[in-house]
JSON list of C-alpha atoms in Angstrom, two decimals:
[
{"chain": "G", "resi": 1, "resn": "MET", "atom": "CA", "xyz": [-13.30, 3.49, -13.37]},
{"chain": "G", "resi": 2, "resn": "GLY", "atom": "CA", "xyz": [-13.13, 1.40, -10.18]},
{"chain": "G", "resi": 3, "resn": "PRO", "atom": "CA", "xyz": [-16.77, 0.24, -10.21]},
{"chain": "G", "resi": 4, "resn": "GLU", "atom": "CA", "xyz": [-16.56, -0.61, -13.92]},
{"chain": "G", "resi": 5, "resn": "VAL", "atom": "CA", "xyz": [-13.86, -3.19, -13.21]},
{"chain": "G", "resi": 6, "resn": "GLY", "atom": "CA", "xyz": [-15.43, -4.54, -10.03]},
{"chain": "G", "resi": 7, "resn": "LEU", "atom": "CA", "xyz": [-13.60, -2.36, -7.49]},
{"chain": "G", "resi": 8, "resn": "ARG", "atom": "CA", "xyz": [-16.57, -1.27, -5.42]},
{"chain": "G", "resi": 9, "resn": "ASP", "atom": "CA", "xyz": [-16.77, 0.36, -2.02]},
{"chain": "G", "resi": 10, "resn": "PRO", "atom": "CA", "xyz": [-20.12, 0.49, -0.19]},
{"chain": "G", "resi": 11, "resn": "PHE", "atom": "CA", "xyz": [-19.06, 3.52, 1.87]},
{"chain": "G", "resi": 12, "resn": "ILE", "atom": "CA", "xyz": [-17.98, 5.65, -1.11]},
{"chain": "G", "resi": 13, "resn": "GLU", "atom": "CA", "xyz": [-21.03, 4.50, -3.08]},
{"chain": "G", "resi": 14, "resn": "GLY", "atom": "CA", "xyz": [-23.22, 5.57, -0.15]},
{"chain": "G", "resi": 15, "resn": "ILE", "atom": "CA", "xyz": [-21.69, 9.05, -0.22]},
{"chain": "G", "resi": 16, "resn": "ILE", "atom": "CA", "xyz": [-22.25, 9.30, -3.98]},
{"chain": "G", "resi": 17, "resn": "ASN", "atom": "CA", "xyz": [-25.88, 8.13, -3.62]},
{"chain": "G", "resi": 18, "resn": "ASN", "atom": "CA", "xyz": [-26.48, 10.39, -0.61]},
{"chain": "G", "resi": 19, "resn": "GLU", "atom": "CA", "xyz": [-27.00, 7.40, 1.69]},
{"chain": "G", "resi": 20, "resn": "PHE", "atom": "CA", "xyz": [-25.22, 7.03, 5.01]},
{"chain": "G", "resi": 21, "resn": "ASN", "atom": "CA", "xyz": [-24.00, 3.50, 5.71]},
{"chain": "G", "resi": 22, "resn": "LEU", "atom": "CA", "xyz": [-22.72, 3.38, 9.29]},
{"chain": "G", "resi": 23, "resn": "GLN", "atom": "CA", "xyz": [-22.12, -0.38, 9.21]},
{"chain": "G", "resi": 24, "resn": "SER", "atom": "CA", "xyz": [-19.83, -0.01, 6.19]},
{"chain": "G", "resi": 25, "resn": "ILE", "atom": "CA", "xyz": [-17.83, 2.67, 7.99]},
{"chain": "G", "resi": 26, "resn": "LEU", "atom": "CA", "xyz": [-17.51, 0.52, 11.11]},
{"chain": "G", "resi": 27, "resn": "ASP", "atom": "CA", "xyz": [-16.55, -2.60, 9.13]},
{"chain": "G", "resi": 28, "resn": "GLN", "atom": "CA", "xyz": [-13.85, -0.76, 7.23]},
{"chain": "G", "resi": 29, "resn": "PHE", "atom": "CA", "xyz": [-12.57, 0.96, 10.36]},
{"chain": "G", "resi": 30, "resn": "ILE", "atom": "CA", "xyz": [-12.34, -2.28, 12.34]},
{"chain": "G", "resi": 31, "resn": "TRP", "atom": "CA", "xyz": [-10.76, -4.24, 9.49]},
{"chain": "G", "resi": 32, "resn": "GLY", "atom": "CA", "xyz": [-8.52, -1.28, 8.73]},
{"chain": "G", "resi": 33, "resn": "ILE", "atom": "CA", "xyz": [-7.14, -1.29, 12.25]},
{"chain": "G", "resi": 34, "resn": "VAL", "atom": "CA", "xyz": [-6.83, -5.08, 12.51]},
{"chain": "G", "resi": 35, "resn": "GLY", "atom": "CA", "xyz": [-5.51, -5.52, 8.97]},
{"chain": "G", "resi": 36, "resn": "GLY", "atom": "CA", "xyz": [-3.25, -2.50, 9.25]},
{"chain": "G", "resi": 37, "resn": "MET", "atom": "CA", "xyz": [-1.69, -3.81, 12.42]},
{"chain": "G", "resi": 38, "resn": "ILE", "atom": "CA", "xyz": [-1.11, -7.28, 10.92]},
{"chain": "G", "resi": 39, "resn": "CYS", "atom": "CA", "xyz": [0.32, -5.83, 7.71]},
{"chain": "G", "resi": 40, "resn": "SER", "atom": "CA", "xyz": [2.55, -3.43, 9.62]},
{"chain": "G", "resi": 41, "resn": "LEU", "atom": "CA", "xyz": [3.72, -6.02, 12.12]},
{"chain": "G", "resi": 42, "resn": "VAL", "atom": "CA", "xyz": [4.77, -8.48, 9.41]},
{"chain": "G", "resi": 43, "resn": "TRP", "atom": "CA", "xyz": [6.57, -5.87, 7.33]},
{"chain": "G", "resi": 44, "resn": "MET", "atom": "CA", "xyz": [8.25, -4.02, 10.20]},
{"chain": "G", "resi": 45, "resn": "SER", "atom": "CA", "xyz": [9.42, -7.28, 11.75]},
{"chain": "G", "resi": 46, "resn": "SER", "atom": "CA", "xyz": [10.88, -8.30, 8.40]},
{"chain": "G", "resi": 47, "resn": "TYR", "atom": "CA", "xyz": [12.53, -4.93, 7.97]},
{"chain": "G", "resi": 48, "resn": "TYR", "atom": "CA", "xyz": [14.01, -4.53, 11.45]},
{"chain": "G", "resi": 49, "resn": "PHE", "atom": "CA", "xyz": [15.05, -8.14, 12.04]},
{"chain": "G", "resi": 50, "resn": "LEU", "atom": "CA", "xyz": [16.03, -9.33, 8.55]},
{"chain": "G", "resi": 51, "resn": "ILE", "atom": "CA", "xyz": [16.58, -6.45, 6.15]},
{"chain": "G", "resi": 52, "resn": "ARG", "atom": "CA", "xyz": [17.92, -3.44, 8.06]},
{"chain": "G", "resi": 53, "resn": "PRO", "atom": "CA", "xyz": [20.71, -5.36, 9.87]},
{"chain": "G", "resi": 54, "resn": "ASN", "atom": "CA", "xyz": [21.98, -6.57, 6.48]},
{"chain": "G", "resi": 55, "resn": "LEU", "atom": "CA", "xyz": [21.91, -3.25, 4.64]},
{"chain": "G", "resi": 56, "resn": "ASP", "atom": "CA", "xyz": [25.07, -1.18, 4.57]},
{"chain": "G", "resi": 57, "resn": "ASP", "atom": "CA", "xyz": [25.25, 1.64, 7.11]},
{"chain": "G", "resi": 58, "resn": "LYS", "atom": "CA", "xyz": [25.25, 4.41, 4.49]},
{"chain": "G", "resi": 59, "resn": "THR", "atom": "CA", "xyz": [22.03, 3.12, 2.90]},
{"chain": "G", "resi": 60, "resn": "VAL", "atom": "CA", "xyz": [20.31, 2.91, 6.29]},
{"chain": "G", "resi": 61, "resn": "GLN", "atom": "CA", "xyz": [21.45, 6.43, 7.25]},
{"chain": "G", "resi": 62, "resn": "ILE", "atom": "CA", "xyz": [20.36, 7.96, 3.94]},
{"chain": "G", "resi": 63, "resn": "SER", "atom": "CA", "xyz": [17.00, 6.18, 3.95]},
{"chain": "G", "resi": 64, "resn": "GLU", "atom": "CA", "xyz": [16.30, 7.36, 7.48]},
{"chain": "G", "resi": 65, "resn": "MET", "atom": "CA", "xyz": [17.47, 10.90, 6.69]},
{"chain": "G", "resi": 66, "resn": "LEU", "atom": "CA", "xyz": [15.14, 11.05, 3.66]},
{"chain": "G", "resi": 67, "resn": "ARG", "atom": "CA", "xyz": [12.24, 9.74, 5.71]},
{"chain": "G", "resi": 68, "resn": "ASN", "atom": "CA", "xyz": [12.85, 12.11, 8.61]},
{"chain": "G", "resi": 69, "resn": "ARG", "atom": "CA", "xyz": [13.21, 15.10, 6.31]},
{"chain": "G", "resi": 70, "resn": "LEU", "atom": "CA", "xyz": [9.57, 14.70, 5.25]},
{"chain": "G", "resi": 71, "resn": "GLY", "atom": "CA", "xyz": [8.13, 14.73, 8.75]},
{"chain": "G", "resi": 72, "resn": "LEU", "atom": "CA", "xyz": [5.36, 12.60, 10.20]},
{"chain": "G", "resi": 73, "resn": "TRP", "atom": "CA", "xyz": [2.38, 14.50, 8.79]},
{"chain": "G", "resi": 74, "resn": "THR", "atom": "CA", "xyz": [3.76, 14.55, 5.25]},
{"chain": "G", "resi": 75, "resn": "ARG", "atom": "CA", "xyz": [4.54, 10.83, 5.37]},
{"chain": "G", "resi": 76, "resn": "ILE", "atom": "CA", "xyz": [1.04, 9.98, 6.57]},
{"chain": "G", "resi": 77, "resn": "THR", "atom": "CA", "xyz": [-0.79, 12.21, 4.09]},
{"chain": "G", "resi": 78, "resn": "SER", "atom": "CA", "xyz": [1.47, 11.49, 1.12]},
{"chain": "G", "resi": 79, "resn": "GLY", "atom": "CA", "xyz": [1.01, 7.77, 1.77]},
{"chain": "G", "resi": 80, "resn": "GLY", "atom": "CA", "xyz": [-2.73, 8.27, 1.76]},
{"chain": "G", "resi": 81, "resn": "ILE", "atom": "CA", "xyz": [-3.17, 10.64, -1.13]},
{"chain": "G", "resi": 82, "resn": "VAL", "atom": "CA", "xyz": [-0.32, 10.15, -3.56]},
{"chain": "G", "resi": 83, "resn": "GLU", "atom": "CA", "xyz": [0.60, 6.54, -2.99]},
{"chain": "G", "resi": 84, "resn": "GLU", "atom": "CA", "xyz": [-2.66, 4.85, -2.18]},
{"chain": "G", "resi": 85, "resn": "VAL", "atom": "CA", "xyz": [-5.44, 6.81, -3.84]},
{"chain": "G", "resi": 86, "resn": "LEU", "atom": "CA", "xyz": [-3.68, 7.87, -7.03]},
{"chain": "G", "resi": 87, "resn": "PHE", "atom": "CA", "xyz": [-1.31, 4.99, -7.56]},
{"chain": "G", "resi": 88, "resn": "ARG", "atom": "CA", "xyz": [-2.75, 1.84, -6.07]},
{"chain": "G", "resi": 89, "resn": "TRP", "atom": "CA", "xyz": [-6.43, 2.72, -6.52]},
{"chain": "G", "resi": 90, "resn": "GLY", "atom": "CA", "xyz": [-6.14, 4.71, -9.74]},
{"chain": "G", "resi": 91, "resn": "LEU", "atom": "CA", "xyz": [-3.45, 2.71, -11.51]},
{"chain": "G", "resi": 92, "resn": "LEU", "atom": "CA", "xyz": [-4.89, -0.57, -10.25]},
{"chain": "G", "resi": 93, "resn": "SER", "atom": "CA", "xyz": [-8.25, 0.33, -11.81]},
{"chain": "G", "resi": 94, "resn": "LEU", "atom": "CA", "xyz": [-6.57, 1.21, -15.10]},
{"chain": "G", "resi": 95, "resn": "VAL", "atom": "CA", "xyz": [-4.43, -1.94, -15.22]},
{"chain": "G", "resi": 96, "resn": "LEU", "atom": "CA", "xyz": [-7.39, -4.10, -14.22]},
{"chain": "G", "resi": 97, "resn": "TRP", "atom": "CA", "xyz": [-9.50, -2.52, -16.93]},
{"chain": "G", "resi": 98, "resn": "GLY", "atom": "CA", "xyz": [-6.76, -3.24, -19.50]},
{"chain": "G", "resi": 99, "resn": "MET", "atom": "CA", "xyz": [-6.38, -6.82, -18.31]},
{"chain": "G", "resi": 100, "resn": "SER", "atom": "CA", "xyz": [-10.11, -7.38, -18.57]},
{"chain": "G", "resi": 101, "resn": "PHE", "atom": "CA", "xyz": [-9.72, -7.34, -22.37]},
{"chain": "G", "resi": 102, "resn": "PHE", "atom": "CA", "xyz": [-7.23, -10.23, -22.28]},
{"chain": "G", "resi": 103, "resn": "ILE", "atom": "CA", "xyz": [-8.05, -12.28, -19.19]},
{"chain": "G", "resi": 104, "resn": "GLU", "atom": "CA", "xyz": [-11.48, -13.81, -18.77]},
{"chain": "G", "resi": 105, "resn": "SER", "atom": "CA", "xyz": [-11.28, -14.53, -15.03]},
{"chain": "G", "resi": 106, "resn": "SER", "atom": "CA", "xyz": [-11.87, -11.36, -13.03]},
{"chain": "G", "resi": 107, "resn": "SER", "atom": "CA", "xyz": [-10.09, -12.90, -10.02]},
{"chain": "G", "resi": 108, "resn": "THR", "atom": "CA", "xyz": [-6.97, -13.71, -12.08]},
{"chain": "G", "resi": 109, "resn": "ALA", "atom": "CA", "xyz": [-7.01, -10.25, -13.63]},
{"chain": "G", "resi": 110, "resn": "PHE", "atom": "CA", "xyz": [-7.31, -8.66, -10.19]},
{"chain": "G", "resi": 111, "resn": "TRP", "atom": "CA", "xyz": [-4.35, -10.57, -8.71]},
{"chain": "G", "resi": 112, "resn": "LEU", "atom": "CA", "xyz": [-2.17, -10.00, -11.78]},
{"chain": "G", "resi": 113, "resn": "SER", "atom": "CA", "xyz": [-3.04, -6.30, -11.66]},
{"chain": "G", "resi": 114, "resn": "LEU", "atom": "CA", "xyz": [-2.08, -6.20, -7.99]},
{"chain": "G", "resi": 115, "resn": "LEU", "atom": "CA", "xyz": [1.22, -7.89, -8.78]},
{"chain": "G", "resi": 116, "resn": "LEU", "atom": "CA", "xyz": [2.05, -5.51, -11.62]},
{"chain": "G", "resi": 117, "resn": "THR", "atom": "CA", "xyz": [1.08, -2.35, -9.75]},
{"chain": "G", "resi": 118, "resn": "GLY", "atom": "CA", "xyz": [2.81, -3.54, -6.55]},
{"chain": "G", "resi": 119, "resn": "ILE", "atom": "CA", "xyz": [6.05, -4.22, -8.43]},
{"chain": "G", "resi": 120, "resn": "SER", "atom": "CA", "xyz": [5.78, -0.92, -10.32]},
{"chain": "G", "resi": 121, "resn": "PHE", "atom": "CA", "xyz": [5.13, 0.93, -7.10]},
{"chain": "G", "resi": 122, "resn": "GLY", "atom": "CA", "xyz": [8.13, -0.72, -5.44]},
{"chain": "G", "resi": 123, "resn": "LEU", "atom": "CA", "xyz": [10.35, 0.20, -8.38]},
{"chain": "G", "resi": 124, "resn": "LEU", "atom": "CA", "xyz": [9.28, 3.85, -8.13]},
{"chain": "G", "resi": 125, "resn": "HIS", "atom": "CA", "xyz": [10.60, 4.02, -4.55]},
{"chain": "G", "resi": 126, "resn": "ILE", "atom": "CA", "xyz": [14.13, 3.10, -5.61]},
{"chain": "G", "resi": 127, "resn": "PRO", "atom": "CA", "xyz": [15.54, 5.91, -7.85]},
{"chain": "G", "resi": 128, "resn": "GLY", "atom": "CA", "xyz": [15.18, 8.73, -5.32]},
{"chain": "G", "resi": 129, "resn": "ASN", "atom": "CA", "xyz": [17.02, 6.73, -2.68]},
{"chain": "G", "resi": 130, "resn": "ILE", "atom": "CA", "xyz": [19.77, 5.73, -5.09]},
{"chain": "G", "resi": 131, "resn": "GLN", "atom": "CA", "xyz": [20.12, 9.33, -6.26]},
{"chain": "G", "resi": 132, "resn": "ALA", "atom": "CA", "xyz": [20.51, 10.40, -2.62]},
{"chain": "G", "resi": 133, "resn": "GLY", "atom": "CA", "xyz": [23.37, 7.90, -2.21]},
{"chain": "G", "resi": 134, "resn": "CYS", "atom": "CA", "xyz": [21.85, 4.58, -1.15]},
{"chain": "G", "resi": 135, "resn": "LYS", "atom": "CA", "xyz": [23.74, 1.56, -2.44]},
{"chain": "G", "resi": 136, "resn": "PRO", "atom": "CA", "xyz": [21.56, -0.28, -5.00]},
{"chain": "G", "resi": 137, "resn": "SER", "atom": "CA", "xyz": [22.29, -3.71, -3.53]},
{"chain": "G", "resi": 138, "resn": "PHE", "atom": "CA", "xyz": [20.19, -6.77, -4.23]},
{"chain": "G", "resi": 139, "resn": "LEU", "atom": "CA", "xyz": [18.77, -6.60, -0.69]},
{"chain": "G", "resi": 140, "resn": "PHE", "atom": "CA", "xyz": [17.89, -2.90, -1.02]},
{"chain": "G", "resi": 141, "resn": "VAL", "atom": "CA", "xyz": [16.03, -3.41, -4.32]},
{"chain": "G", "resi": 142, "resn": "ALA", "atom": "CA", "xyz": [14.39, -6.65, -3.16]},
{"chain": "G", "resi": 143, "resn": "SER", "atom": "CA", "xyz": [13.16, -5.05, 0.06]},
{"chain": "G", "resi": 144, "resn": "ALA", "atom": "CA", "xyz": [11.59, -2.13, -1.82]},
{"chain": "G", "resi": 145, "resn": "LEU", "atom": "CA", "xyz": [9.87, -4.51, -4.21]},
{"chain": "G", "resi": 146, "resn": "LEU", "atom": "CA", "xyz": [8.79, -7.11, -1.66]},
{"chain": "G", "resi": 147, "resn": "GLY", "atom": "CA", "xyz": [7.69, -4.56, 0.93]},
{"chain": "G", "resi": 148, "resn": "ASN", "atom": "CA", "xyz": [5.42, -2.78, -1.50]},
{"chain": "G", "resi": 149, "resn": "LEU", "atom": "CA", "xyz": [4.23, -6.05, -2.99]},
{"chain": "G", "resi": 150, "resn": "TRP", "atom": "CA", "xyz": [3.38, -7.36, 0.49]},
{"chain": "G", "resi": 151, "resn": "VAL", "atom": "CA", "xyz": [1.20, -4.31, 1.21]},
{"chain": "G", "resi": 152, "resn": "SER", "atom": "CA", "xyz": [-0.46, -4.57, -2.22]},
{"chain": "G", "resi": 153, "resn": "LEU", "atom": "CA", "xyz": [-1.30, -8.25, -1.87]},
{"chain": "G", "resi": 154, "resn": "PHE", "atom": "CA", "xyz": [-2.39, -8.03, 1.77]},
{"chain": "G", "resi": 155, "resn": "CYS", "atom": "CA", "xyz": [-4.66, -5.04, 1.18]},
{"chain": "G", "resi": 156, "resn": "GLY", "atom": "CA", "xyz": [-5.93, -6.67, -2.03]},
{"chain": "G", "resi": 157, "resn": "PHE", "atom": "CA", "xyz": [-6.92, -9.71, 0.02]},
{"chain": "G", "resi": 158, "resn": "LEU", "atom": "CA", "xyz": [-8.76, -7.50, 2.51]},
{"chain": "G", "resi": 159, "resn": "PHE", "atom": "CA", "xyz": [-10.52, -5.73, -0.34]},
{"chain": "G", "resi": 160, "resn": "LEU", "atom": "CA", "xyz": [-11.69, -8.95, -1.97]},
{"chain": "G", "resi": 161, "resn": "GLU", "atom": "CA", "xyz": [-12.74, -10.62, 1.25]},
{"chain": "G", "resi": 162, "resn": "ILE", "atom": "CA", "xyz": [-14.47, -7.81, 3.08]},
{"chain": "G", "resi": 163, "resn": "ARG", "atom": "CA", "xyz": [-14.52, -4.84, 0.70]},
{"chain": "G", "resi": 164, "resn": "TYR", "atom": "CA", "xyz": [-11.99, -3.05, 2.85]},
{"chain": "G", "resi": 165, "resn": "ASN", "atom": "CA", "xyz": [-11.11, -0.16, 0.57]},
{"chain": "G", "resi": 166, "resn": "PHE", "atom": "CA", "xyz": [-7.32, -0.03, 0.77]},
{"chain": "G", "resi": 167, "resn": "GLY", "atom": "CA", "xyz": [-7.23, 2.80, -1.75]},
{"chain": "G", "resi": 168, "resn": "PHE", "atom": "CA", "xyz": [-8.81, 5.25, 0.63]},
{"chain": "G", "resi": 169, "resn": "TYR", "atom": "CA", "xyz": [-8.40, 3.85, 4.11]},
{"chain": "G", "resi": 170, "resn": "ARG", "atom": "CA", "xyz": [-5.12, 1.85, 4.10]},
{"chain": "G", "resi": 171, "resn": "PRO", "atom": "CA", "xyz": [-2.88, 4.82, 4.69]},
{"chain": "G", "resi": 172, "resn": "TYR", "atom": "CA", "xyz": [-3.85, 5.44, 8.27]},
{"chain": "G", "resi": 173, "resn": "PRO", "atom": "CA", "xyz": [-4.10, 1.96, 9.81]},
{"chain": "G", "resi": 174, "resn": "VAL", "atom": "CA", "xyz": [-1.05, 0.71, 7.88]},
{"chain": "G", "resi": 175, "resn": "SER", "atom": "CA", "xyz": [1.10, 3.83, 7.51]},
{"chain": "G", "resi": 176, "resn": "CYS", "atom": "CA", "xyz": [0.54, 5.29, 10.96]},
{"chain": "G", "resi": 177, "resn": "PRO", "atom": "CA", "xyz": [2.15, 2.40, 12.86]},
{"chain": "G", "resi": 178, "resn": "MET", "atom": "CA", "xyz": [5.00, 2.32, 10.33]},
{"chain": "G", "resi": 179, "resn": "VAL", "atom": "CA", "xyz": [5.80, 6.01, 10.47]},
{"chain": "G", "resi": 180, "resn": "SER", "atom": "CA", "xyz": [5.12, 6.48, 14.17]},
{"chain": "G", "resi": 181, "resn": "ILE", "atom": "CA", "xyz": [7.97, 4.16, 15.15]},
{"chain": "G", "resi": 182, "resn": "GLY", "atom": "CA", "xyz": [10.22, 5.47, 12.45]},
{"chain": "G", "resi": 183, "resn": "TYR", "atom": "CA", "xyz": [9.75, 3.26, 9.41]},
{"chain": "G", "resi": 184, "resn": "GLU", "atom": "CA", "xyz": [8.11, 3.88, 6.09]},
{"chain": "G", "resi": 185, "resn": "GLU", "atom": "CA", "xyz": [8.59, 1.75, 3.00]},
{"chain": "G", "resi": 186, "resn": "VAL", "atom": "CA", "xyz": [12.17, 1.98, 1.67]}
]
């Protein structure tokens, strides 16, 4: 459904059409690394300097225990497959398709779809942590929402500007720095 709503990726299209596009791979790799580092740096700085010091100790301990229980490989691959490909790419395509019936501007529909899916995605991170014992404080909920929204909007910008396909390539440049130093989205 992605191409039908304007979500195109030259690299994936090349694979489908049996054409190898080295420049597309290089562009996405370079922008993936640069964009991933910028996105990670902004979010991790916000988390470690503003959010984490103001969360209660029990919430921090439980969040870190849940994250560590998964292990590095699971966090990297689940971020890439479950979160990005299925949710952001798949759900974004579906929401964008639905919005195309009501909103004439494809740019407006795209950004509204990013907002809705980013907020939804952030909300889906919360129940498991609360069930494990995290305190559902305003800061905890806001950080889950804003952190996921930040990644959605930043990767959406990269996608629109340079066709960086965040649905398939975001997980590694963005998630790897986050999980390698011990943080993954709350």
